[in-house]
GROMACS .gro file of N, CA and C in nm:
model
  312
    1MET      N    1   1.392   1.042   1.291
    1MET     CA    2   1.322   0.956   1.206
    1MET      C    3   1.416   0.842   1.159
    2ILE      N    4   1.374   0.727   1.135
    2ILE     CA    5   1.451   0.615   1.079
    2ILE      C    6   1.484   0.644   0.931
    3ASP      N    7   1.606   0.607   0.893
    3ASP     CA    8   1.650   0.624   0.753
    3ASP      C    9   1.623   0.501   0.677
    4LEU      N   10   1.535   0.512   0.585
    4LEU     CA   11   1.499   0.398   0.496
    4LEU      C   12   1.542   0.416   0.355
    5THR      N   13   1.642   0.505   0.335
    5THR     CA   14   1.696   0.529   0.202
    5THR      C   15   1.738   0.404   0.136
    6GLY      N   16   1.691   0.381   0.015
    6GLY     CA   17   1.729   0.260  -0.064
    6GLY      C   18   1.634   0.142  -0.032
    7LYS      N   19   1.546   0.152   0.060
    7LYS     CA   20   1.453   0.043   0.091
    7LYS      C   21   1.330   0.052   0.000
    8ARG      N   22   1.268  -0.061  -0.022
    8ARG     CA   23   1.153  -0.073  -0.108
    8ARG      C   24   1.038  -0.136  -0.031
    9ALA      N   25   0.920  -0.067  -0.029
    9ALA     CA   26   0.806  -0.108   0.052
    9ALA      C   27   0.688  -0.136  -0.029
   10LEU      N   28   0.603  -0.229   0.019
   10LEU     CA   29   0.473  -0.255  -0.037
   10LEU      C   30   0.373  -0.233   0.083
   11VAL      N   31   0.270  -0.151   0.058
   11VAL     CA   32   0.169  -0.122   0.159
   11VAL      C   33   0.035  -0.159   0.099
   12THR      N   34  -0.033  -0.262   0.150
   12THR     CA   35  -0.162  -0.293   0.108
   12THR      C   36  -0.263  -0.200   0.167
   13GLY      N   37  -0.372  -0.174   0.099
   13GLY     CA   38  -0.471  -0.077   0.152
   13GLY      C   39  -0.414   0.062   0.158
   14GLY      N   40  -0.325   0.099   0.062
   14GLY     CA   41  -0.254   0.224   0.067
   14GLY      C   42  -0.323   0.341   0.002
   15SER      N   43  -0.443   0.326  -0.037
   15SER     CA   44  -0.508   0.440  -0.104
   15SER      C   45  -0.573   0.538  -0.017
   16ARG      N   46  -0.586   0.504   0.115
   16ARG     CA   47  -0.653   0.598   0.205
   16ARG      C   48  -0.622   0.560   0.354
   17GLY      N   49  -0.659   0.645   0.440
   17GLY     CA   50  -0.650   0.620   0.584
   17GLY      C   51  -0.511   0.585   0.635
   18ILE      N   52  -0.503   0.481   0.718
   18ILE     CA   53  -0.380   0.441   0.784
   18ILE      C   54  -0.280   0.392   0.678
   19GLY      N   55  -0.332   0.325   0.574
   19GLY     CA   56  -0.241   0.276   0.466
   19GLY      C   57  -0.170   0.387   0.392
   20ALA      N   58  -0.249   0.489   0.358
   20ALA     CA   59  -0.189   0.603   0.290
   20ALA      C   60  -0.096   0.674   0.378
   21ALA      N   61  -0.130   0.697   0.505
   21ALA     CA   62  -0.041   0.767   0.597
   21ALA      C   63   0.090   0.683   0.614
   22THR      N   64   0.078   0.552   0.624
   22THR     CA   65   0.197   0.466   0.640
   22THR      C   66   0.286   0.474   0.515
   23ALA      N   67   0.221   0.473   0.396
   23ALA     CA   68   0.302   0.484   0.271
   23ALA      C   69   0.374   0.620   0.265
   24LEU      N   70   0.306   0.722   0.304
   24LEU     CA   71   0.370   0.859   0.304
   24LEU      C   72   0.488   0.862   0.408
   25LEU      N   73   0.464   0.807   0.523
   25LEU     CA   74   0.577   0.808   0.627
   25LEU      C   75   0.698   0.728   0.579
   26LEU      N   76   0.672   0.615   0.512
   26LEU     CA   77   0.780   0.536   0.460
   26LEU      C   78   0.860   0.616   0.355
   27ALA      N   79   0.785   0.684   0.273
   27ALA     CA   80   0.850   0.768   0.169
   27ALA      C   81   0.927   0.884   0.229
   28GLN      N   82   0.868   0.947   0.339
   28GLN     CA   83   0.940   1.056   0.401
   28GLN      C   84   1.069   1.009   0.466
   29ALA      N   85   1.067   0.875   0.507
   29ALA     CA   86   1.188   0.816   0.564
   29ALA      C   87   1.291   0.774   0.456
   30GLY      N   88   1.255   0.783   0.330
   30GLY     CA   89   1.345   0.754   0.220
   30GLY      C   90   1.319   0.630   0.140
   31ALA      N   91   1.210   0.558   0.174
   31ALA     CA   92   1.175   0.435   0.103
   31ALA      C   93   1.096   0.470  -0.030
   32ASP      N   94   1.116   0.387  -0.131
   32ASP     CA   95   1.032   0.384  -0.249
   32ASP      C   96   0.909   0.294  -0.207
   33VAL      N   97   0.794   0.328  -0.261
   33VAL     CA   98   0.668   0.263  -0.210
   33VAL      C   99   0.578   0.220  -0.323
   34CYS      N  100   0.533   0.103  -0.317
   34CYS     CA  101   0.419   0.054  -0.401
   34CYS      C  102   0.299   0.041  -0.312
   35ILE      N  103   0.187   0.088  -0.357
   35ILE     CA  104   0.065   0.069  -0.271
   35ILE      C  105  -0.029  -0.022  -0.347
   36GLY      N  106  -0.086  -0.107  -0.271
   36GLY     CA  107  -0.194  -0.194  -0.326
   36GLY      C  108  -0.334  -0.135  -0.289
   37TYR      N  109  -0.427  -0.145  -0.383
   37TYR     CA  110  -0.559  -0.093  -0.351
   37TYR      C  111  -0.659  -0.181  -0.423
   38ARG      N  112  -0.785  -0.174  -0.384
   38ARG     CA  113  -0.885  -0.256  -0.442
   38ARG      C  114  -0.976  -0.180  -0.542
   39LYS      N  115  -1.033  -0.067  -0.496
   39LYS     CA  116  -1.131   0.006  -0.581
   39LYS      C  117  -1.095   0.151  -0.605
   40ARG      N  118  -1.022   0.216  -0.520
   40ARG     CA  119  -1.005   0.361  -0.527
   40ARG      C  120  -0.883   0.400  -0.608
   41LYS      N  121  -0.896   0.383  -0.743
   41LYS     CA  122  -0.782   0.414  -0.832
   41LYS      C  123  -0.735   0.558  -0.821
   42GLU      N  124  -0.833   0.652  -0.823
   42GLU     CA  125  -0.796   0.797  -0.816
   42GLU      C  126  -0.726   0.826  -0.690
   43ALA      N  127  -0.775   0.775  -0.578
   43ALA     CA  128  -0.713   0.795  -0.443
   43ALA      C  129  -0.575   0.734  -0.442
   44ALA      N  130  -0.560   0.617  -0.494
   44ALA     CA  131  -0.428   0.551  -0.502
   44ALA      C  132  -0.329   0.635  -0.585
   45ASN      N  133  -0.376   0.687  -0.698
   45ASN     CA  134  -0.286   0.769  -0.778
   45ASN      C  135  -0.248   0.897  -0.712
   46ALA      N  136  -0.341   0.954  -0.634
   46ALA     CA  137  -0.309   1.069  -0.557
   46ALA      C  138  -0.202   1.045  -0.452
   47VAL      N  139  -0.208   0.933  -0.386
   47VAL     CA  140  -0.101   0.895  -0.292
   47VAL      C  141   0.031   0.877  -0.364
   48VAL      N  142   0.024   0.814  -0.483
   48VAL     CA  143   0.152   0.790  -0.563
   48VAL      C  144   0.211   0.927  -0.603
   49ARG      N  145   0.128   1.019  -0.640
   49ARG     CA  146   0.183   1.156  -0.672
   49ARG      C  147   0.243   1.227  -0.549
   50ARG      N  148   0.186   1.210  -0.434
   50ARG     CA  149   0.239   1.266  -0.313
   50ARG      C  150   0.377   1.207  -0.275
   51ILE      N  151   0.383   1.075  -0.299
   51ILE     CA  152   0.515   1.009  -0.269
   51ILE      C  153   0.618   1.054  -0.369
   52GLN      N  154   0.580   1.071  -0.498
   52GLN     CA  155   0.673   1.114  -0.600
   52GLN      C  156   0.719   1.256  -0.574
   53ALA      N  157   0.627   1.338  -0.518
   53ALA     CA  158   0.664   1.476  -0.486
   53ALA      C  159   0.767   1.482  -0.377
   54LEU      N  160   0.782   1.373  -0.302
   54LEU     CA  161   0.891   1.366  -0.200
   54LEU      C  162   1.024   1.314  -0.257
   55GLY      N  163   1.020   1.289  -0.389
   55GLY     CA  164   1.137   1.248  -0.453
   55GLY      C  165   1.162   1.097  -0.452
   56ARG      N  166   1.056   1.020  -0.419
   56ARG     CA  167   1.066   0.879  -0.411
   56ARG      C  168   0.998   0.813  -0.529
   57ARG      N  169   1.037   0.690  -0.568
   57ARG     CA  170   0.964   0.615  -0.668
   57ARG      C  171   0.837   0.559  -0.604
   58ALA      N  172   0.733   0.554  -0.685
   58ALA     CA  173   0.602   0.503  -0.630
   58ALA      C  174   0.526   0.442  -0.743
   59SER      N  175   0.438   0.346  -0.708
   59SER     CA  176   0.344   0.284  -0.802
   59SER      C  177   0.229   0.236  -0.725
   60ALA      N  178   0.117   0.207  -0.798
   60ALA     CA  179  -0.005   0.158  -0.736
   60ALA      C  180  -0.051   0.037  -0.824
   61VAL      N  181  -0.094  -0.066  -0.750
   61VAL     CA  182  -0.138  -0.186  -0.817
   61VAL      C  183  -0.275  -0.227  -0.762
   62ALA      N  184  -0.373  -0.249  -0.855
   62ALA     CA  185  -0.510  -0.285  -0.814
   62ALA      C  186  -0.515  -0.437  -0.792
   63GLY      N  187  -0.608  -0.472  -0.700
   63GLY     CA  188  -0.630  -0.614  -0.676
   63GLY      C  189  -0.720  -0.641  -0.558
   64ASP      N  190  -0.787  -0.744  -0.558
   64ASP     CA  191  -0.870  -0.793  -0.443
   64ASP      C  192  -0.797  -0.902  -0.369
   65LEU      N  193  -0.745  -0.870  -0.253
   65LEU     CA  194  -0.664  -0.963  -0.179
   65LEU      C  195  -0.735  -1.083  -0.129
   66ALA      N  196  -0.864  -1.092  -0.153
   66ALA     CA  197  -0.937  -1.215  -0.119
   66ALA      C  198  -0.921  -1.315  -0.234
   67GLN      N  199  -0.856  -1.271  -0.340
   67GLN     CA  200  -0.832  -1.358  -0.460
   67GLN      C  201  -0.682  -1.391  -0.467
   68ARG      N  202  -0.647  -1.517  -0.464
   68ARG     CA  203  -0.507  -1.564  -0.467
   68ARG      C  204  -0.428  -1.501  -0.589
   69ALA      N  205  -0.495  -1.508  -0.711
   69ALA     CA  206  -0.431  -1.457  -0.822
   69ALA      C  207  -0.400  -1.311  -0.811
   70ASP      N  208  -0.489  -1.233  -0.753
   70ASP     CA  209  -0.458  -1.087  -0.728
   70ASP      C  210  -0.345  -1.066  -0.628
   71CYS      N  211  -0.337  -1.151  -0.529
   71CYS     CA  212  -0.225  -1.142  -0.433
   71CYS      C  213  -0.093  -1.167  -0.506
   72ASP      N  214  -0.089  -1.274  -0.586
   72ASP     CA  215   0.030  -1.301  -0.659
   72ASP      C  216   0.068  -1.187  -0.753
   73HIS      N  217  -0.032  -1.136  -0.823
   73HIS     CA  218  -0.004  -1.025  -0.909
   73HIS      C  219   0.052  -0.900  -0.840
   74LEU      N  220  -0.008  -0.869  -0.722
   74LEU     CA  221   0.039  -0.758  -0.644
   74LEU      C  222   0.183  -0.772  -0.606
   75ILE      N  223   0.223  -0.888  -0.553
   75ILE     CA  224   0.362  -0.912  -0.508
   75ILE      C  225   0.459  -0.908  -0.631
   76GLN      N  226   0.415  -0.972  -0.741
   76GLN     CA  227   0.502  -0.967  -0.861
   76GLN      C  228   0.520  -0.832  -0.919
   77SER      N  229   0.413  -0.758  -0.924
   77SER     CA  230   0.421  -0.621  -0.977
   77SER      C  231   0.499  -0.525  -0.887
   78ALA      N  232   0.478  -0.535  -0.757
   78ALA     CA  233   0.553  -0.451  -0.665
   78ALA      C  234   0.703  -0.486  -0.673
   79THR      N  235   0.736  -0.613  -0.679
   79THR     CA  236   0.873  -0.654  -0.680
   79THR      C  237   0.942  -0.604  -0.811
   80GLN      N  238   0.866  -0.615  -0.924
   80GLN     CA  239   0.922  -0.568  -1.053
   80GLN      C  240   0.931  -0.419  -1.051
   81ASP      N  241   0.827  -0.344  -1.012
   81ASP     CA  242   0.827  -0.200  -1.012
   81ASP      C  243   0.938  -0.142  -0.922
   82MET      N  244   0.959  -0.201  -0.808
   82MET     CA  245   1.049  -0.150  -0.714
   82MET      C  246   1.192  -0.215  -0.719
   83GLY      N  247   1.209  -0.317  -0.800
   83GLY     CA  248   1.340  -0.386  -0.812
   83GLY      C  249   1.367  -0.478  -0.690
   84GLY      N  250   1.257  -0.519  -0.627
   84GLY     CA  251   1.269  -0.604  -0.506
   84GLY      C  252   1.188  -0.546  -0.394
   85LEU      N  253   1.173  -0.614  -0.284
   85LEU     CA  254   1.100  -0.564  -0.167
   85LEU      C  255   1.184  -0.589  -0.040
   86ASP      N  256   1.177  -0.485   0.048
   86ASP     CA  257   1.244  -0.497   0.180
   86ASP      C  258   1.142  -0.488   0.295
   87ILE      N  259   1.028  -0.423   0.265
   87ILE     CA  260   0.931  -0.395   0.369
   87ILE      C  261   0.791  -0.432   0.317
   88PHE      N  262   0.711  -0.502   0.403
   88PHE     CA  263   0.576  -0.533   0.365
   88PHE      C  264   0.487  -0.486   0.483
   89VAL      N  265   0.383  -0.406   0.447
   89VAL     CA  266   0.282  -0.363   0.544
   89VAL      C  267   0.149  -0.416   0.504
   90GLY      N  268   0.098  -0.513   0.575
   90GLY     CA  269  -0.036  -0.579   0.542
   90GLY      C  270  -0.141  -0.498   0.613
   91ASN      N  271  -0.193  -0.395   0.545
   91ASN     CA  272  -0.293  -0.307   0.602
   91ASN      C  273  -0.434  -0.320   0.544
   92ALA      N  274  -0.448  -0.393   0.437
   92ALA     CA  275  -0.580  -0.402   0.370
   92ALA      C  276  -0.676  -0.469   0.459
   93GLY      N  277  -0.797  -0.422   0.451
   93GLY     CA  278  -0.909  -0.481   0.530
   93GLY      C  279  -1.013  -0.377   0.560
   94THR      N  280  -1.122  -0.420   0.608
   94THR     CA  281  -1.227  -0.329   0.643
   94THR      C  282  -1.287  -0.369   0.780
   95TRP      N  283  -1.360  -0.272   0.838
   95TRP     CA  284  -1.429  -0.299   0.963
   95TRP      C  285  -1.577  -0.287   0.934
   96PRO      N  286  -1.651  -0.389   0.966
   96PRO     CA  287  -1.798  -0.387   0.933
   96PRO      C  288  -1.868  -0.271   1.008
   97SER      N  289  -1.959  -0.206   0.936
   97SER     CA  290  -2.028  -0.093   0.998
   97SER      C  291  -2.155  -0.142   1.063
   98GLU      N  292  -2.140  -0.226   1.158
   98GLU     CA  293  -2.258  -0.277   1.237
   98GLU      C  294  -2.219  -0.290   1.378
   99PRO      N  295  -2.314  -0.289   1.466
   99PRO     CA  296  -2.274  -0.305   1.612
   99PRO      C  297  -2.214  -0.440   1.641
  100VAL      N  298  -2.120  -0.434   1.736
  100VAL     CA  299  -2.056  -0.557   1.782
  100VAL      C  300  -2.122  -0.602   1.911
  101ALA      N  301  -2.173  -0.727   1.910
  101ALA     CA  302  -2.236  -0.778   2.032
  101ALA      C  303  -2.132  -0.829   2.130
  102VAL      N  304  -2.147  -0.796   2.257
  102VAL     CA  305  -2.057  -0.836   2.357
  102VAL      C  306  -2.139  -0.913   2.464
  103ASP      N  307  -2.099  -1.038   2.485
  103ASP     CA  308  -2.167  -1.122   2.588
  103ASP      C  309  -2.098  -1.087   2.720
  104ALA      N  310  -2.182  -1.060   2.822
  104ALA     CA  311  -2.131  -1.022   2.953
  104ALA      C  312  -2.125  -1.141   3.045
   0.00000   0.00000   0.00000
């Protein structure tokens, strides 16, 4: 595994799925991790607790990344909470739950 001891990461969409798994892997590799989330506060806090159980610093910051002010707040909060940032994982987003049309 890569050694990320002393590195500080921000993972957007970190409250569940791929984002949560990425945040946990970064922490297992030694990084402190801030996760960004939009709605799932309890899920985000659960990921934070799991990261902290690995002996790493962790925080969660709410925001809607479709809003510039929320983006700015997330970066500022993560930078302040972690003492800087070394790694950014842009994972936030959704996949529409509707059929995708393909033209042949």
